[in-house]
Short mmCIF file of C-alpha atoms in Angstrom, two decimals:
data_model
loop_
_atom_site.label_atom_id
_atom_site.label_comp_id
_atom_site.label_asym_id
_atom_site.label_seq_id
_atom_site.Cartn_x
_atom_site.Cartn_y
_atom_site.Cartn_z
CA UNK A 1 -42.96 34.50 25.51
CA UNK A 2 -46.01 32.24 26.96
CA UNK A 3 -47.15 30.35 24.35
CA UNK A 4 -51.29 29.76 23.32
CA UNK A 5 -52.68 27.18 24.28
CA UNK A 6 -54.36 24.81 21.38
CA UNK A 7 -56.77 22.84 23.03
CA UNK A 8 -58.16 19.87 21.46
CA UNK A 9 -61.62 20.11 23.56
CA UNK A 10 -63.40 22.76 21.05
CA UNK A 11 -62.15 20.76 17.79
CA UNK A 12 -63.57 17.09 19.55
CA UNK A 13 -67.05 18.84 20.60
CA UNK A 14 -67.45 20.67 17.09
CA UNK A 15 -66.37 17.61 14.99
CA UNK A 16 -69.23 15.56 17.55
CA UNK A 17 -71.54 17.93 16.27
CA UNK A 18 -71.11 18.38 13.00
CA UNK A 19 -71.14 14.02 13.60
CA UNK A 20 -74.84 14.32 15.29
CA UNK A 21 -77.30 15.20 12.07
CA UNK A 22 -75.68 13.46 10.00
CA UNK A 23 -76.49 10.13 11.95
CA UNK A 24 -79.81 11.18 11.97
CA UNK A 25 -79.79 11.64 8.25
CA UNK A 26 -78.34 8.03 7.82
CA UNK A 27 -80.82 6.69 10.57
CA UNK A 28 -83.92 8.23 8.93
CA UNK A 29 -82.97 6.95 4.99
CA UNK A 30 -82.70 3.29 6.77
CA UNK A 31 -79.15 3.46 7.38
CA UNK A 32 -77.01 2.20 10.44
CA UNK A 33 -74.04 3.41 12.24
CA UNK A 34 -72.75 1.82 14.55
CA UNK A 35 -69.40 1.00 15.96
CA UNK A 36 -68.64 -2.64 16.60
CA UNK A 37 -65.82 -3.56 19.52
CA UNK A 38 -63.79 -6.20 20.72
CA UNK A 39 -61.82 -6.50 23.92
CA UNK A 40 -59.31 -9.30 24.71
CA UNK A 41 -58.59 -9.85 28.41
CA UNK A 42 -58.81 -7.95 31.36
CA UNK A 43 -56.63 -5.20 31.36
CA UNK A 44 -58.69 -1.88 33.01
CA UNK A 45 -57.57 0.74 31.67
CA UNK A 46 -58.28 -0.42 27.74
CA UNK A 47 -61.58 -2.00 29.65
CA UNK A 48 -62.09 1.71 30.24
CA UNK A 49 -61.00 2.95 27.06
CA UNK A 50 -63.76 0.72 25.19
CA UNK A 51 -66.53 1.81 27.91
CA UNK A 52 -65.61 5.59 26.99
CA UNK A 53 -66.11 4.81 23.65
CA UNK A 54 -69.43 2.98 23.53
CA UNK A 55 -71.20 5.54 25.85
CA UNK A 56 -70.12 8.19 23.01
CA UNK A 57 -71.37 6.23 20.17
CA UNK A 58 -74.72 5.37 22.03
CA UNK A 59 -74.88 9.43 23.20
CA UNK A 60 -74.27 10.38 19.11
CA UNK A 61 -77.03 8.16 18.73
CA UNK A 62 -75.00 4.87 16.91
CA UNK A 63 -75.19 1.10 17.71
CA UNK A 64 -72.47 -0.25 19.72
CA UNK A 65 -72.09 -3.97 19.64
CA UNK A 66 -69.37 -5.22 21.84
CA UNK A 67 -67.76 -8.76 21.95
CA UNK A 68 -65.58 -9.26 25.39
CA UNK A 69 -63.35 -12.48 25.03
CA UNK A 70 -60.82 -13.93 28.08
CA UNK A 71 -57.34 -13.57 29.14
CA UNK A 72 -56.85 -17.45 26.91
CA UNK A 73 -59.18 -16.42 24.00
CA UNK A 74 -57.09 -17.96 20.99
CA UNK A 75 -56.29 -16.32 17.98
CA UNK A 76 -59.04 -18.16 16.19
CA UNK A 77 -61.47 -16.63 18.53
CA UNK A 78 -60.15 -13.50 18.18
CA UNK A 79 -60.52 -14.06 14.04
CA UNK A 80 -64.43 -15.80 14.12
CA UNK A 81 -65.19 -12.31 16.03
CA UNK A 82 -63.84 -10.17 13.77
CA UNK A 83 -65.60 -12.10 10.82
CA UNK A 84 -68.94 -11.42 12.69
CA UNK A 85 -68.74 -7.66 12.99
CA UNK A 86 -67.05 -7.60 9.16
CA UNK A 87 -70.74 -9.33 8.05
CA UNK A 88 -72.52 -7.34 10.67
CA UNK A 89 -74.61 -4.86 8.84
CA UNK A 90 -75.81 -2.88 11.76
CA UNK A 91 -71.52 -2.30 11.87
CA UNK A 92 -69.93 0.12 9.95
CA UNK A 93 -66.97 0.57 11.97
CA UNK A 94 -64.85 -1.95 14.20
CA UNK A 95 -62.16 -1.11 16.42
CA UNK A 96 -59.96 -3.80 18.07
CA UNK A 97 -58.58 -3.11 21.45
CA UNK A 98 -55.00 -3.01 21.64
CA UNK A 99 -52.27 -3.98 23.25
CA UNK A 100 -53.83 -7.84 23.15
CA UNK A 101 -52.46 -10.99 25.06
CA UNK A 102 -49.08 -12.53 24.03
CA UNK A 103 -50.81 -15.17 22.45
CA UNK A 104 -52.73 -13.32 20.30
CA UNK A 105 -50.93 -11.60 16.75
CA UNK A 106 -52.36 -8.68 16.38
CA UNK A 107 -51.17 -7.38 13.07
CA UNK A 108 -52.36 -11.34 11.47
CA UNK A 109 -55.86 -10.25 12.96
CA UNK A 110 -55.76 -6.94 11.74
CA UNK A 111 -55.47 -8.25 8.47
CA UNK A 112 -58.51 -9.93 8.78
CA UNK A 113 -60.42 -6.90 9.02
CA UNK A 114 -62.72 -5.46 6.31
CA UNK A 115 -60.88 -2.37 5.22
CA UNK A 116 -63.87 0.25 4.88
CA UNK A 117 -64.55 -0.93 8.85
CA UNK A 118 -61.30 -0.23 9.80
CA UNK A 119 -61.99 2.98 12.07
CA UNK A 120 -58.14 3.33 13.21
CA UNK A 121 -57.42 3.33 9.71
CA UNK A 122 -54.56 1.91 9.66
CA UNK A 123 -55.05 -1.56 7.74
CA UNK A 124 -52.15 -1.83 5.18
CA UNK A 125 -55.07 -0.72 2.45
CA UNK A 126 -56.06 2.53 4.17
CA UNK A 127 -52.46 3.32 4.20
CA UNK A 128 -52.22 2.67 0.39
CA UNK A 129 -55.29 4.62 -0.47
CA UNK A 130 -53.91 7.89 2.08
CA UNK A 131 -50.58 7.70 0.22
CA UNK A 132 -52.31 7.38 -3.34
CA UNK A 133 -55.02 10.41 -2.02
CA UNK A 134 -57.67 8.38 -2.20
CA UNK A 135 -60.97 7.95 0.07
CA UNK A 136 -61.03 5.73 2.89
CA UNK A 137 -60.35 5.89 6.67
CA UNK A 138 -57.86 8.13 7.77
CA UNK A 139 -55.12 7.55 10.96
CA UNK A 140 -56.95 9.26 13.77
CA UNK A 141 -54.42 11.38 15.30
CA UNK A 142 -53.06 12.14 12.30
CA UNK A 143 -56.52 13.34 10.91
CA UNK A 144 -56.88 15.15 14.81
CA UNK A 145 -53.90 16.59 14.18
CA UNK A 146 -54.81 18.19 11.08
CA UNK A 147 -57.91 19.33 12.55
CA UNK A 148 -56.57 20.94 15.80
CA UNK A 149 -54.19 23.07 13.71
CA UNK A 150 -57.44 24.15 10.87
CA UNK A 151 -59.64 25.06 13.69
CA UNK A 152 -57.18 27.18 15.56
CA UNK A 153 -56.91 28.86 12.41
CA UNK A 154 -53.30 28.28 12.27
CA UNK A 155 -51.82 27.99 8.77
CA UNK A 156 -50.62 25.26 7.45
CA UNK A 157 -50.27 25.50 3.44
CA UNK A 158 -46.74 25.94 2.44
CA UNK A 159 -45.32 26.39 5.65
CA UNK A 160 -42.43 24.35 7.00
CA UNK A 161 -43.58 21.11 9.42
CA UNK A 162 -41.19 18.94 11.36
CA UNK A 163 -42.47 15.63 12.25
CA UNK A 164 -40.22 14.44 14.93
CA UNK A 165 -40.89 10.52 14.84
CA UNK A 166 -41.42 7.93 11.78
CA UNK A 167 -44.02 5.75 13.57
CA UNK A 168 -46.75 3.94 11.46
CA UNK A 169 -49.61 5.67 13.84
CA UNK A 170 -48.55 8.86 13.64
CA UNK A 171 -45.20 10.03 12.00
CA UNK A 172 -45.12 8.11 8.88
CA UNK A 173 -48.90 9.01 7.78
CA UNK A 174 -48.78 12.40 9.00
CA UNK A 175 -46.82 13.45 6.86
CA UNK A 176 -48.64 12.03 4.13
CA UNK A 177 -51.97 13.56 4.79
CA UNK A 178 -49.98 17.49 5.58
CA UNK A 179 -47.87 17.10 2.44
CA UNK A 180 -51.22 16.50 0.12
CA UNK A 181 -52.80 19.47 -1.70
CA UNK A 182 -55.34 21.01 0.56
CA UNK A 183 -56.19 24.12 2.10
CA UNK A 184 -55.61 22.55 5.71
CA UNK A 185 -52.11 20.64 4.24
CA UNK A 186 -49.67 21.36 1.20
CA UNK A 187 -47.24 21.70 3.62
CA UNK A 188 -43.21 21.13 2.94
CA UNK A 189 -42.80 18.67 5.51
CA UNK A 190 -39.64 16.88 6.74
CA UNK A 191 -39.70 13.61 8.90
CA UNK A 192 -36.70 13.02 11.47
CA UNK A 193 -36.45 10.72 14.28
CA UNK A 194 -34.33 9.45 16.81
CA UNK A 195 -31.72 7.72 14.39
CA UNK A 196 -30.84 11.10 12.92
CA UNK A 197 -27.63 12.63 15.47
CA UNK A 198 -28.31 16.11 14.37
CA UNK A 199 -32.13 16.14 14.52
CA UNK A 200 -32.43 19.41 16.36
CA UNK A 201 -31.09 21.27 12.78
CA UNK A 202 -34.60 20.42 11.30
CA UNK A 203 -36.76 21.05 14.22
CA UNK A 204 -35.02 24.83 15.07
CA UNK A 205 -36.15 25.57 11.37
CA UNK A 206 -39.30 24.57 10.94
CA UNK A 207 -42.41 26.72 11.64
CA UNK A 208 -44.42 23.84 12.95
CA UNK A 209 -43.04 21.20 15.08
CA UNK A 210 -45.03 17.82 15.83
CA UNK A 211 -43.25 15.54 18.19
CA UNK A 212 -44.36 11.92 17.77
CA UNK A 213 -40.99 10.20 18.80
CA UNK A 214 -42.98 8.56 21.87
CA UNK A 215 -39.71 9.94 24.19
CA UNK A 216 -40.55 11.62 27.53
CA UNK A 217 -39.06 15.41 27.56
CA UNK A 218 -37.46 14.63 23.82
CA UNK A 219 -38.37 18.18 22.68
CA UNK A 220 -36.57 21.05 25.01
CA UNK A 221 -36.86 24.65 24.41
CA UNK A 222 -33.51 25.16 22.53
CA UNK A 223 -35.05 22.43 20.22
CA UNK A 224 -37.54 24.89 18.77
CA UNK A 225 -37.04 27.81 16.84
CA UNK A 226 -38.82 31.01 18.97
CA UNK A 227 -42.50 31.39 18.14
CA UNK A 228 -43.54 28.58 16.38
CA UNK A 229 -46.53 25.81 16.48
CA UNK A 230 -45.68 23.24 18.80
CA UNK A 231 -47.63 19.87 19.09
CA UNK A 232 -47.20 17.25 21.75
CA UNK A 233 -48.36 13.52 19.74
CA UNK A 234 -46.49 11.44 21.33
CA UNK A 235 -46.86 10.16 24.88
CA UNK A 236 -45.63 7.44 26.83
CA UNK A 237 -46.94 6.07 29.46
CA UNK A 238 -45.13 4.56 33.28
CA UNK A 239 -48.30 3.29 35.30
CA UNK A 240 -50.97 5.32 34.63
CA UNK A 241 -49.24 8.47 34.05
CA UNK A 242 -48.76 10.41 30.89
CA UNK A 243 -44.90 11.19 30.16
CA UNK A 244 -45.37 13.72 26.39
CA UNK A 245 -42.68 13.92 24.34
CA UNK A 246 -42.74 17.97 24.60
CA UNK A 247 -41.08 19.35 28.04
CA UNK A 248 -43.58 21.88 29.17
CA UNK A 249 -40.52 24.27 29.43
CA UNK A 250 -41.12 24.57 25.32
CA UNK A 251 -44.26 26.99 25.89
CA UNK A 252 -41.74 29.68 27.31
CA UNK A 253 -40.22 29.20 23.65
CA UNK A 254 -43.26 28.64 21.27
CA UNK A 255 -46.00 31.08 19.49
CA UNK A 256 -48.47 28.08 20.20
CA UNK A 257 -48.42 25.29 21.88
CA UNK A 258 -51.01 21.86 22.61
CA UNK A 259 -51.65 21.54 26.47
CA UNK A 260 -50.36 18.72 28.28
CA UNK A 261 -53.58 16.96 28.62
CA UNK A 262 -56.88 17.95 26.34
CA UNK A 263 -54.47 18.64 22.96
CA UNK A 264 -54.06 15.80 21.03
CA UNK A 265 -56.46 13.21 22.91
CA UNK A 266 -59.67 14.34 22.25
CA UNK A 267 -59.25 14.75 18.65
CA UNK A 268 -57.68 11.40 17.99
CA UNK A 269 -61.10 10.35 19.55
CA UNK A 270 -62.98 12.50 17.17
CA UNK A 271 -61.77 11.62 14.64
CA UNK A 272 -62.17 7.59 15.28
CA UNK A 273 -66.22 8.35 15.17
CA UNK A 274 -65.64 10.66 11.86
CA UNK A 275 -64.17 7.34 10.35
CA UNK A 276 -67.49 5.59 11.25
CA UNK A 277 -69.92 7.74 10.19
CA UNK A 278 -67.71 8.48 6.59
CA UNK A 279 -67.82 4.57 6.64
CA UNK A 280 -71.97 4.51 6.46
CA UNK A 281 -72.06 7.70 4.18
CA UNK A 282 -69.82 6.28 1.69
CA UNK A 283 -72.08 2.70 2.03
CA UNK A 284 -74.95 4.49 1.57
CA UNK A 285 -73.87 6.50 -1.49
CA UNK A 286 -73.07 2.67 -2.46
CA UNK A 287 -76.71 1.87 -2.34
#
């Protein structure tokens, strides 16, 4: 069996424009989007990650303010920028750059940050209002997740998931948002991870597997139960190369299967932007 590929490409570019006129609603009523950032040292690769990032918001048409501190900004720098993108009204979504320097706590910043800006959604009050159903922004590879499987047209309602990982990025609210009654979730989903000896049981069953353990090659062929959905979450990384958590042995096993780049990525990145613009519609509705 050769498993189908699931690219994440498609969902990204449709999401981006479905994202496009409905700027352009917000910017003709008066309204502002934009997407506030802040970057803490000098580290290239998340230089480059924030770069990506505000060349797509200013392409979508969005503001993009961007506050760069040093390698020995304090953590009260780190807080008095925050505060100025929370009372920024051209903002309406801020993303923090992580990892950060030693000295800086990231979670006590975090905190810090208005809630409805949060566009990783995972401030401990986005978490509360996912688990309780309620609106607010979502985890973005959860959310891309959930998106990748709807637009491949790949059923998800009442079927058997297996999230392999318990993570608070991916695991633990994924299987919030697939358990909750919608046409793209109401799944029966079951979380196991690392700590359980016997893990493989639950993945060989289910008819969608999800590995987010963040374990290079965790998920092997024999893991996975033949012709089922496979997606690859978790990643690590040694340098600059990608190690997934899904040998690429499984697609000999699996009905369908994310690639090893393009799967998961590119909807995660989606679906940060979605939170933005949500962010301005639901301000707007505000008055």
């Amino acid at each position: 069996m050769t498993a189908q590929l699931i690219s994440g490409k498609p969902v990204a570019e449709a999401v981006f424009n479905d994202l496009r006129p409905r700027i352009n609603r917000l910017r003709e009523a008066g309204r502002s989007v934009g997407l506030g950032t802040i970057l803490v040292g000098s580290d290239g690769a998340s230089a480059g990650y924030i770069r990506m990032k505000i060349d797509k918001a200013e392409e979508l048409g969005m503001t993009a303010p961007h506050i760069h501190l040093d390698d020995a900004a304090t953590q009260s720098e780190v807080l008095d920028a925050i505060a100025a993108l929370n009372t920024d009204d051209e903002v309406t979504g801020v993303l923090i750059q992580h990892p950060t320097p030693p000295q800086i706590d990231f979670e006590a910043a975090m905190l810090t940050l208005d809630p409805d800006k949060d566009v990783d959604g995972l401030h401990p009050v986005n978490m509360g209002r996912l688990a309780l159903g309620m609106p607010g922004p979502v985890p973005c590879t959860p959310a891309g997740i959930e998106a990748l499987l709807a637009y491949h047209g790949i059923e998800i309602a009442g079927r058997e998931v297996c999230i392999l990982g318990r993570g608070t990025t991916l695991g633990r609210p994924l299987a919030l948002l697939l358990s909750q009654k919608r046409p793209t979730a109401n799944a029966a989903v079951t979380v196991v991870h690392t700590g359980v000896p016997d893990w493989p049981r639950y993945t060989q069953r289910a008819e969608i597997v999800i590995a987010a353990a963040g374990v290079p090659g965790i998920l092997q062929p024999e893991h996975v139960r033949p012709g089922a959905v496979v997606v690859g979450g978790g990643v690590r990384y040694e340098g600059r190369k990608l190690l997934p958590d899904v040998d690429e042995s499984v697609a000999e096993v699996a009905g369908a299967i994310t690639p090893r780049i393009g799967g998961v990525g590119p909807t995660t990145i989606a679906m940060l932007f979605r939170n933005c613009v949500e962010a301005a519609e639901r301000r707007a509705a505000r008055g």
